[in-house]
mmCIF file with all atom_site columns, C-alpha atoms in Angstrom:
data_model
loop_
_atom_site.group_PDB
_atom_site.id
_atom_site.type_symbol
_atom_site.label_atom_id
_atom_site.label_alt_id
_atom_site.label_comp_id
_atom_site.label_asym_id
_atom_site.label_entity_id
_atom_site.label_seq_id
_atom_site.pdbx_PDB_ins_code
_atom_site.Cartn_x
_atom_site.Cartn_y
_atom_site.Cartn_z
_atom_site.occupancy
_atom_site.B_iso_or_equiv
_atom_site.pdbx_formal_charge
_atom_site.auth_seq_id
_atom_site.auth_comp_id
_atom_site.auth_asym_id
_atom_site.auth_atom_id
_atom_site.pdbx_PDB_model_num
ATOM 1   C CA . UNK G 1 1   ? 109.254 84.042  92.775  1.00 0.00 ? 1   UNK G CA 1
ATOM 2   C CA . UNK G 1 2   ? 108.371 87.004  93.943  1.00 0.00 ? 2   UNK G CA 1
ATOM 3   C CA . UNK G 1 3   ? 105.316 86.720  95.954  1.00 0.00 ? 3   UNK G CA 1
ATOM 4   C CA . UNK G 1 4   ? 104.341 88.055  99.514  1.00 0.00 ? 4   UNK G CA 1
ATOM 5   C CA . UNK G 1 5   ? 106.542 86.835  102.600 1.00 0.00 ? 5   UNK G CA 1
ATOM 6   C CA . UNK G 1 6   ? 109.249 85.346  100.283 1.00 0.00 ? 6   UNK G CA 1
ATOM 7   C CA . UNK G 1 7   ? 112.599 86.201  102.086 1.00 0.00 ? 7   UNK G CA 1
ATOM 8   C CA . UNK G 1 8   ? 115.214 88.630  100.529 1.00 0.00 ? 8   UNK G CA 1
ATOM 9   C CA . UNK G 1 9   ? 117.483 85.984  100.494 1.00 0.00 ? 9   UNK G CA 1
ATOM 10  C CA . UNK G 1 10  ? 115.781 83.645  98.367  1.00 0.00 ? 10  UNK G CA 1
ATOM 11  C CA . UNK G 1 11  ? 114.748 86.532  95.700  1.00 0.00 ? 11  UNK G CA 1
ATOM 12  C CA . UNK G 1 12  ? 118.608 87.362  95.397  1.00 0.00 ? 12  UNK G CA 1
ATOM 13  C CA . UNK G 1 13  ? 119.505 83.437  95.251  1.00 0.00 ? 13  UNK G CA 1
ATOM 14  C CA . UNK G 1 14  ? 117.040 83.653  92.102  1.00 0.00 ? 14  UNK G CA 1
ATOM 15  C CA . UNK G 1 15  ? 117.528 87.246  90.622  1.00 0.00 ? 15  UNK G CA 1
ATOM 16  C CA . UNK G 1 16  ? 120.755 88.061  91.959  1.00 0.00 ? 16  UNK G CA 1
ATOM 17  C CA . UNK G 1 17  ? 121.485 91.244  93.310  1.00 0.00 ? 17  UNK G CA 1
ATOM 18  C CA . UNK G 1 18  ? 119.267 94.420  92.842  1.00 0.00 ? 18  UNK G CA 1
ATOM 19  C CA . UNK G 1 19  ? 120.211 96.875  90.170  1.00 0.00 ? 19  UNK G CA 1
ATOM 20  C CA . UNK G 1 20  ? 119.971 99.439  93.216  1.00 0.00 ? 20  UNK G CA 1
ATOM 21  C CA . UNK G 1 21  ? 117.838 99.978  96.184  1.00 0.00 ? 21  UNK G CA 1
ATOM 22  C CA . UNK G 1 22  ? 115.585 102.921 97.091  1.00 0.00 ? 22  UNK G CA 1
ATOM 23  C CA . UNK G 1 23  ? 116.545 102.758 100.899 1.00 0.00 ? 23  UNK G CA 1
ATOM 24  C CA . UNK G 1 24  ? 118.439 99.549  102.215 1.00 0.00 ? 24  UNK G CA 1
ATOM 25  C CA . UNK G 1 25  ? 116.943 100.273 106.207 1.00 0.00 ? 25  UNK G CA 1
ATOM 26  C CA . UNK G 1 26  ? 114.120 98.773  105.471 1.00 0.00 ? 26  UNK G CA 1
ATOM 27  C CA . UNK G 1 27  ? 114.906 97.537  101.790 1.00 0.00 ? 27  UNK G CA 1
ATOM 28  C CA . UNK G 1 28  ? 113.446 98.660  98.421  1.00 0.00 ? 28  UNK G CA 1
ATOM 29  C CA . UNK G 1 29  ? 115.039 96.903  95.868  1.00 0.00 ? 29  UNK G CA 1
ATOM 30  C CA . UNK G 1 30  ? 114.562 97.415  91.984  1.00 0.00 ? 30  UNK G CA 1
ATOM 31  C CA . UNK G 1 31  ? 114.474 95.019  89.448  1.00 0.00 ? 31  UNK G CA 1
ATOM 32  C CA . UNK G 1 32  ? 113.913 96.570  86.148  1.00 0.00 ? 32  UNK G CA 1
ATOM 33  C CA . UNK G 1 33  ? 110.934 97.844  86.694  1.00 0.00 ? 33  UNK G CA 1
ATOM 34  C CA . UNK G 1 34  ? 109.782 96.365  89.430  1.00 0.00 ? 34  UNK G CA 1
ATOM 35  C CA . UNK G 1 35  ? 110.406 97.615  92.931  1.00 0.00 ? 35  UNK G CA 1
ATOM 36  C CA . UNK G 1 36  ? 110.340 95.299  96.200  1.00 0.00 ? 36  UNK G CA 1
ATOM 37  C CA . UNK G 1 37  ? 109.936 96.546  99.546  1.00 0.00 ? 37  UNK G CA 1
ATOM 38  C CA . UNK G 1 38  ? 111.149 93.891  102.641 1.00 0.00 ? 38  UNK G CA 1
ATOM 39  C CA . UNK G 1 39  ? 110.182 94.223  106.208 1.00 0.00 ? 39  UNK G CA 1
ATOM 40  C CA . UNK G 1 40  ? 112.363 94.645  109.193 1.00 0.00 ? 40  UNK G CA 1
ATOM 41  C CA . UNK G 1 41  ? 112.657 90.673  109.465 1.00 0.00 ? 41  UNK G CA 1
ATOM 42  C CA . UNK G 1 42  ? 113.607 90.457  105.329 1.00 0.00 ? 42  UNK G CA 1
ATOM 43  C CA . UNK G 1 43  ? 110.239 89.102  104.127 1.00 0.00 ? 43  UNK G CA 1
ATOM 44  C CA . UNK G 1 44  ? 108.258 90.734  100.551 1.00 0.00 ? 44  UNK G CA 1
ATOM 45  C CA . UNK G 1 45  ? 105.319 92.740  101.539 1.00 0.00 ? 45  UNK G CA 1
ATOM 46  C CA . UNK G 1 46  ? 105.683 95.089  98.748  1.00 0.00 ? 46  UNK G CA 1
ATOM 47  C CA . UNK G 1 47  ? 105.350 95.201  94.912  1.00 0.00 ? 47  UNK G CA 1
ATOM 48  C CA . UNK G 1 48  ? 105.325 97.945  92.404  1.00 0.00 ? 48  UNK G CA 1
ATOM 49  C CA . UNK G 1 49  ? 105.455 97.922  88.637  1.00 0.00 ? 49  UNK G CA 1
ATOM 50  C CA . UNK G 1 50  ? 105.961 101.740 87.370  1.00 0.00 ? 50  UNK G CA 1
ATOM 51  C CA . UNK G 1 51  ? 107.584 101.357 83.991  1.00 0.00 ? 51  UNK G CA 1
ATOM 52  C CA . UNK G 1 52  ? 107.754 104.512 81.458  1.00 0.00 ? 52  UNK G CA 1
ATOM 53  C CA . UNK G 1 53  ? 106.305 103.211 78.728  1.00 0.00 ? 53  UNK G CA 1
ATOM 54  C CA . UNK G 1 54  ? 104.558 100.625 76.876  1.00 0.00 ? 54  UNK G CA 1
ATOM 55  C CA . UNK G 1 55  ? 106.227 97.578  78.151  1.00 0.00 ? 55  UNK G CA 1
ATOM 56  C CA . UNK G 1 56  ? 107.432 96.550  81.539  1.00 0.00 ? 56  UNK G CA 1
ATOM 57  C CA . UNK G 1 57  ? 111.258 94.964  82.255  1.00 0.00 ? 57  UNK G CA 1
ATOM 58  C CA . UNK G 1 58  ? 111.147 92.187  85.005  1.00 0.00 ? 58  UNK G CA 1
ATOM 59  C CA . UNK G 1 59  ? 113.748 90.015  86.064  1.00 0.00 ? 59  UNK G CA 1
ATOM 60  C CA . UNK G 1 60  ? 114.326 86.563  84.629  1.00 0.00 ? 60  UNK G CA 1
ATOM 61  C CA . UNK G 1 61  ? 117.795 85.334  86.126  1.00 0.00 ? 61  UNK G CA 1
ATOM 62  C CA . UNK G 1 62  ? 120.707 86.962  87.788  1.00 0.00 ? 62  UNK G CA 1
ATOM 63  C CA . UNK G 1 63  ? 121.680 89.691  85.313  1.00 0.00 ? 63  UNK G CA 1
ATOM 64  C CA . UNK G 1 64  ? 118.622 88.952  83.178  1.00 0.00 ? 64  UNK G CA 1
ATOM 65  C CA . UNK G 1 65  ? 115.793 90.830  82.508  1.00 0.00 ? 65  UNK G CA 1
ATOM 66  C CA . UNK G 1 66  ? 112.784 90.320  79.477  1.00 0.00 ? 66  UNK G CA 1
ATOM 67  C CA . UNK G 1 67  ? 110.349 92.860  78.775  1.00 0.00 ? 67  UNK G CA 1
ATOM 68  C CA . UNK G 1 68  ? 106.882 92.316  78.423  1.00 0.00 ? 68  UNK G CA 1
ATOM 69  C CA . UNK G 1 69  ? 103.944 94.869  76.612  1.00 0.00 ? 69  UNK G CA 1
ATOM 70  C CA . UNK G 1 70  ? 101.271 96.334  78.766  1.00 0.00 ? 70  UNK G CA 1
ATOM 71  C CA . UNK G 1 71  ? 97.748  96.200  78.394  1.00 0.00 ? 71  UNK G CA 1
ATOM 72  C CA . UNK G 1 72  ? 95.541  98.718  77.319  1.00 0.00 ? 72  UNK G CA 1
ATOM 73  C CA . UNK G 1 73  ? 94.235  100.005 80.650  1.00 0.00 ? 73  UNK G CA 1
ATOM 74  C CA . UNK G 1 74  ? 90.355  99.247  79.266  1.00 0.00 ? 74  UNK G CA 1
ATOM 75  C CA . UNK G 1 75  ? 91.378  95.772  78.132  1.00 0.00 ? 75  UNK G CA 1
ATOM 76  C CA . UNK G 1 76  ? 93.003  95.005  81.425  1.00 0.00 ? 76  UNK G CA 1
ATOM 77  C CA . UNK G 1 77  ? 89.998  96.411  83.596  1.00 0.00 ? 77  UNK G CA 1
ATOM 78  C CA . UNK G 1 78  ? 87.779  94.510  81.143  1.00 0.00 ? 78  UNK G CA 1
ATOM 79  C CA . UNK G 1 79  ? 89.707  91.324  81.783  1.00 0.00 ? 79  UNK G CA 1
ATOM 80  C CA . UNK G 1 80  ? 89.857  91.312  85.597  1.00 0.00 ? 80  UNK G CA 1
ATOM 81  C CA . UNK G 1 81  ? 86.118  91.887  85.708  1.00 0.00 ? 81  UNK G CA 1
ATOM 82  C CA . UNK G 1 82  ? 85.748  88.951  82.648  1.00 0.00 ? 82  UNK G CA 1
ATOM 83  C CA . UNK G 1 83  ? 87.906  86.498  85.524  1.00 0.00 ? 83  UNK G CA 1
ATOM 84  C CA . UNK G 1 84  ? 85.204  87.545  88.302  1.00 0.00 ? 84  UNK G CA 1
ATOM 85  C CA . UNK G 1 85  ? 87.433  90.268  90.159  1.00 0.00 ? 85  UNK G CA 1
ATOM 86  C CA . UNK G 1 86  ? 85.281  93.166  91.367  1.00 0.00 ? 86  UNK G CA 1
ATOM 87  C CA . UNK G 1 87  ? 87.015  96.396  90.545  1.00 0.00 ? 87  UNK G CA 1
ATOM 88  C CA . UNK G 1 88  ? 86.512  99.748  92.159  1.00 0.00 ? 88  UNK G CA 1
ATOM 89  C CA . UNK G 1 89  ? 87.100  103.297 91.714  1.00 0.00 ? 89  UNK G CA 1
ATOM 90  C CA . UNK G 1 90  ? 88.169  105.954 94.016  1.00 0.00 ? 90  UNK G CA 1
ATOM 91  C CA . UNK G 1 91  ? 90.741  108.594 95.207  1.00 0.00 ? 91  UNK G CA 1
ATOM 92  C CA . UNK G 1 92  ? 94.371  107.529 96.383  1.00 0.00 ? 92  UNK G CA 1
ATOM 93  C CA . UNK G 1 93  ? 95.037  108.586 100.326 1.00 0.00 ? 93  UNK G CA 1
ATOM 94  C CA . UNK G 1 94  ? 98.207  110.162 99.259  1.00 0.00 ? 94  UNK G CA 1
ATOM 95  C CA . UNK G 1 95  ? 97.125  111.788 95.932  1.00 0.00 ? 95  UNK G CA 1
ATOM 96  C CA . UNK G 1 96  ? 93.202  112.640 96.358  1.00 0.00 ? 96  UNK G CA 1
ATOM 97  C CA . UNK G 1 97  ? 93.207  114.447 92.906  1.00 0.00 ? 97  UNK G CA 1
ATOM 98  C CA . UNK G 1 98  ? 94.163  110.906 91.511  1.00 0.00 ? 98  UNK G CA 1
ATOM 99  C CA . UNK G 1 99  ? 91.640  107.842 90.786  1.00 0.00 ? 99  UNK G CA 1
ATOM 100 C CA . UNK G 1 100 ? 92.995  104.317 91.466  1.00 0.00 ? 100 UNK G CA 1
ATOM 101 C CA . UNK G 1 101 ? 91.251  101.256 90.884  1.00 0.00 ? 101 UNK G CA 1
ATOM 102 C CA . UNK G 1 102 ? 91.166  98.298  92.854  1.00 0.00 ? 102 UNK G CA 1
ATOM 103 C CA . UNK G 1 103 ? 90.923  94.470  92.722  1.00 0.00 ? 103 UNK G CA 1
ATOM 104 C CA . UNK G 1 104 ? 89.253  94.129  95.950  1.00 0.00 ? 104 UNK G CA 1
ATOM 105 C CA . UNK G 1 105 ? 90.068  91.771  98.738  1.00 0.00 ? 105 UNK G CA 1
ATOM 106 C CA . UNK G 1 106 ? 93.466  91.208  96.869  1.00 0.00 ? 106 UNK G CA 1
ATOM 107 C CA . UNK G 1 107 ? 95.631  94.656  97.830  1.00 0.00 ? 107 UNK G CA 1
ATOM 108 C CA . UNK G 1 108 ? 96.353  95.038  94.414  1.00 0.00 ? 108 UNK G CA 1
ATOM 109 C CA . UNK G 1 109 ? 95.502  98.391  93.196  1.00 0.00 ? 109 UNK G CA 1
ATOM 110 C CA . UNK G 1 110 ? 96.434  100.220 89.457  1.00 0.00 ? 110 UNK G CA 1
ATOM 111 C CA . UNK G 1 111 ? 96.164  103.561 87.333  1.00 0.00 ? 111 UNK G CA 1
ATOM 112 C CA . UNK G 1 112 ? 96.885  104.761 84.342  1.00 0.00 ? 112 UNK G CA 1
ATOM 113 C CA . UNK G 1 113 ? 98.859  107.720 84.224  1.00 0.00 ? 113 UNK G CA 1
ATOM 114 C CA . UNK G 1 114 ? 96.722  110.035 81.639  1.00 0.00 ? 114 UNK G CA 1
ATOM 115 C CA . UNK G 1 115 ? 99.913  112.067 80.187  1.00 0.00 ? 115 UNK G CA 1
ATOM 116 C CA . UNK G 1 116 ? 102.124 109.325 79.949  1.00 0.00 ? 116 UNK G CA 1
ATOM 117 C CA . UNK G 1 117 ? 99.650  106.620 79.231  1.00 0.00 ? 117 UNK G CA 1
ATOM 118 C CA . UNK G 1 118 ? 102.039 104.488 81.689  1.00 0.00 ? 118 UNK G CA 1
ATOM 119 C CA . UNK G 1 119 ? 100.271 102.524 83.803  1.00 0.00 ? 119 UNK G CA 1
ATOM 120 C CA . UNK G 1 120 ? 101.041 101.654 87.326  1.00 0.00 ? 120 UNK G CA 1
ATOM 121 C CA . UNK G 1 121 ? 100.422 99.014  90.008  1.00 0.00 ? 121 UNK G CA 1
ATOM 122 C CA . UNK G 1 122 ? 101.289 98.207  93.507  1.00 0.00 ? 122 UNK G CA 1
ATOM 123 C CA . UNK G 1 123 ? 100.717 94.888  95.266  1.00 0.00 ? 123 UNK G CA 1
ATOM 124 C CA . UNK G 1 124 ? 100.841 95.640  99.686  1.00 0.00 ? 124 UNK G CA 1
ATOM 125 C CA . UNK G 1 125 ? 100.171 92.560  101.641 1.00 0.00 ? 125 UNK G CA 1
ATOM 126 C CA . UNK G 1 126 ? 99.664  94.863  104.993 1.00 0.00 ? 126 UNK G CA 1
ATOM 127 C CA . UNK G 1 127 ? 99.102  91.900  107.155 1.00 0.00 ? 127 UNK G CA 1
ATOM 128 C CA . UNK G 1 128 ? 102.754 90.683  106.487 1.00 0.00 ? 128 UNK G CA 1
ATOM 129 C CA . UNK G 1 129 ? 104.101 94.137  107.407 1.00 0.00 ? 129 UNK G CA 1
ATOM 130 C CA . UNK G 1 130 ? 102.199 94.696  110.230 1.00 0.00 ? 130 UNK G CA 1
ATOM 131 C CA . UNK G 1 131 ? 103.372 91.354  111.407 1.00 0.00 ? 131 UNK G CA 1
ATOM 132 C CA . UNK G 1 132 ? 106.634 92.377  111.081 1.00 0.00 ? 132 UNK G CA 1
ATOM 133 C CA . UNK G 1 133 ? 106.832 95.944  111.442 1.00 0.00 ? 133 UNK G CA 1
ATOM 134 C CA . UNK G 1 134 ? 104.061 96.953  113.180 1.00 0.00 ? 134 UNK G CA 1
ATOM 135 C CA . UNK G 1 135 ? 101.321 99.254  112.503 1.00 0.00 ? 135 UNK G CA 1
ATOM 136 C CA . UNK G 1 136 ? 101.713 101.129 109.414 1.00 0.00 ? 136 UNK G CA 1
ATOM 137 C CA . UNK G 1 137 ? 102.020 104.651 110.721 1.00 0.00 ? 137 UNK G CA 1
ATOM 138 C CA . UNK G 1 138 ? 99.991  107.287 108.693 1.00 0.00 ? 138 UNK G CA 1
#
């Protein structure tokens, strides 16, 4: 359901409504733990999974939510390249100190966060919110 350019609408007509929302103008929703970001014109061109653990909680209904276990960061690295993705390293914009990798040509990119051993990932289809929005400003 929730894939880039779906409308707000139809993600509450399947979910129901957000648990809460990290800014309503433009909206960030959350969903267990996943967090959706909307453009100005209500369609998904963000996705984040930051759970604080060892399993992730997404949405399966209104009110429902199932939790799933996370890979081992090597295992999931190791898969991605096994399915033909090339995967890169290098240093986030916003945190330089930090090394994402990235499935490239998909704007999925991941970590693993070393003291935790969480691991995150974000999904931006830029060409939807540019659409939309405009250029992202930097």
């Amino acid at each position: 359901m929730a894939v880039p350019g779906v409308h707000y609408r139809d993600v509450v007509g399947q979910w129901g409504e957000p648990e809460a929302f990290a800014s309503r103008a433009p909206v960030y929703c959350l969903y267990g733990d996943l967090e959706l970001g909307f453009t100005k014109k209500g369609r998904l061109w963000y996705l984040q999974i930051e759970p604080g653990g060892t399993s992730v909680s997404f949405p399966a209904g209104p009110g429902e939510r199932v939790r799933e276990p996370l890979p081992a960061f090597p295992d999931l690295v190791a898969s991605l390249a096994e399915a033909g993705y090339r995967i890169t390293e290098e240093p986030h914009p916003y945190e330089p100190e930090v090394v994402w990798s990235r499935v490239e040509r998909s704007g999925v990119e991941f970590r693993q966060d070393a003291d935790q051993g969480s691991l995150s990932v974000h999904l931006a289809a830029m060409d939807i919110h540019r659409q939309d929005d405009g250029p992202a400003s930097g």
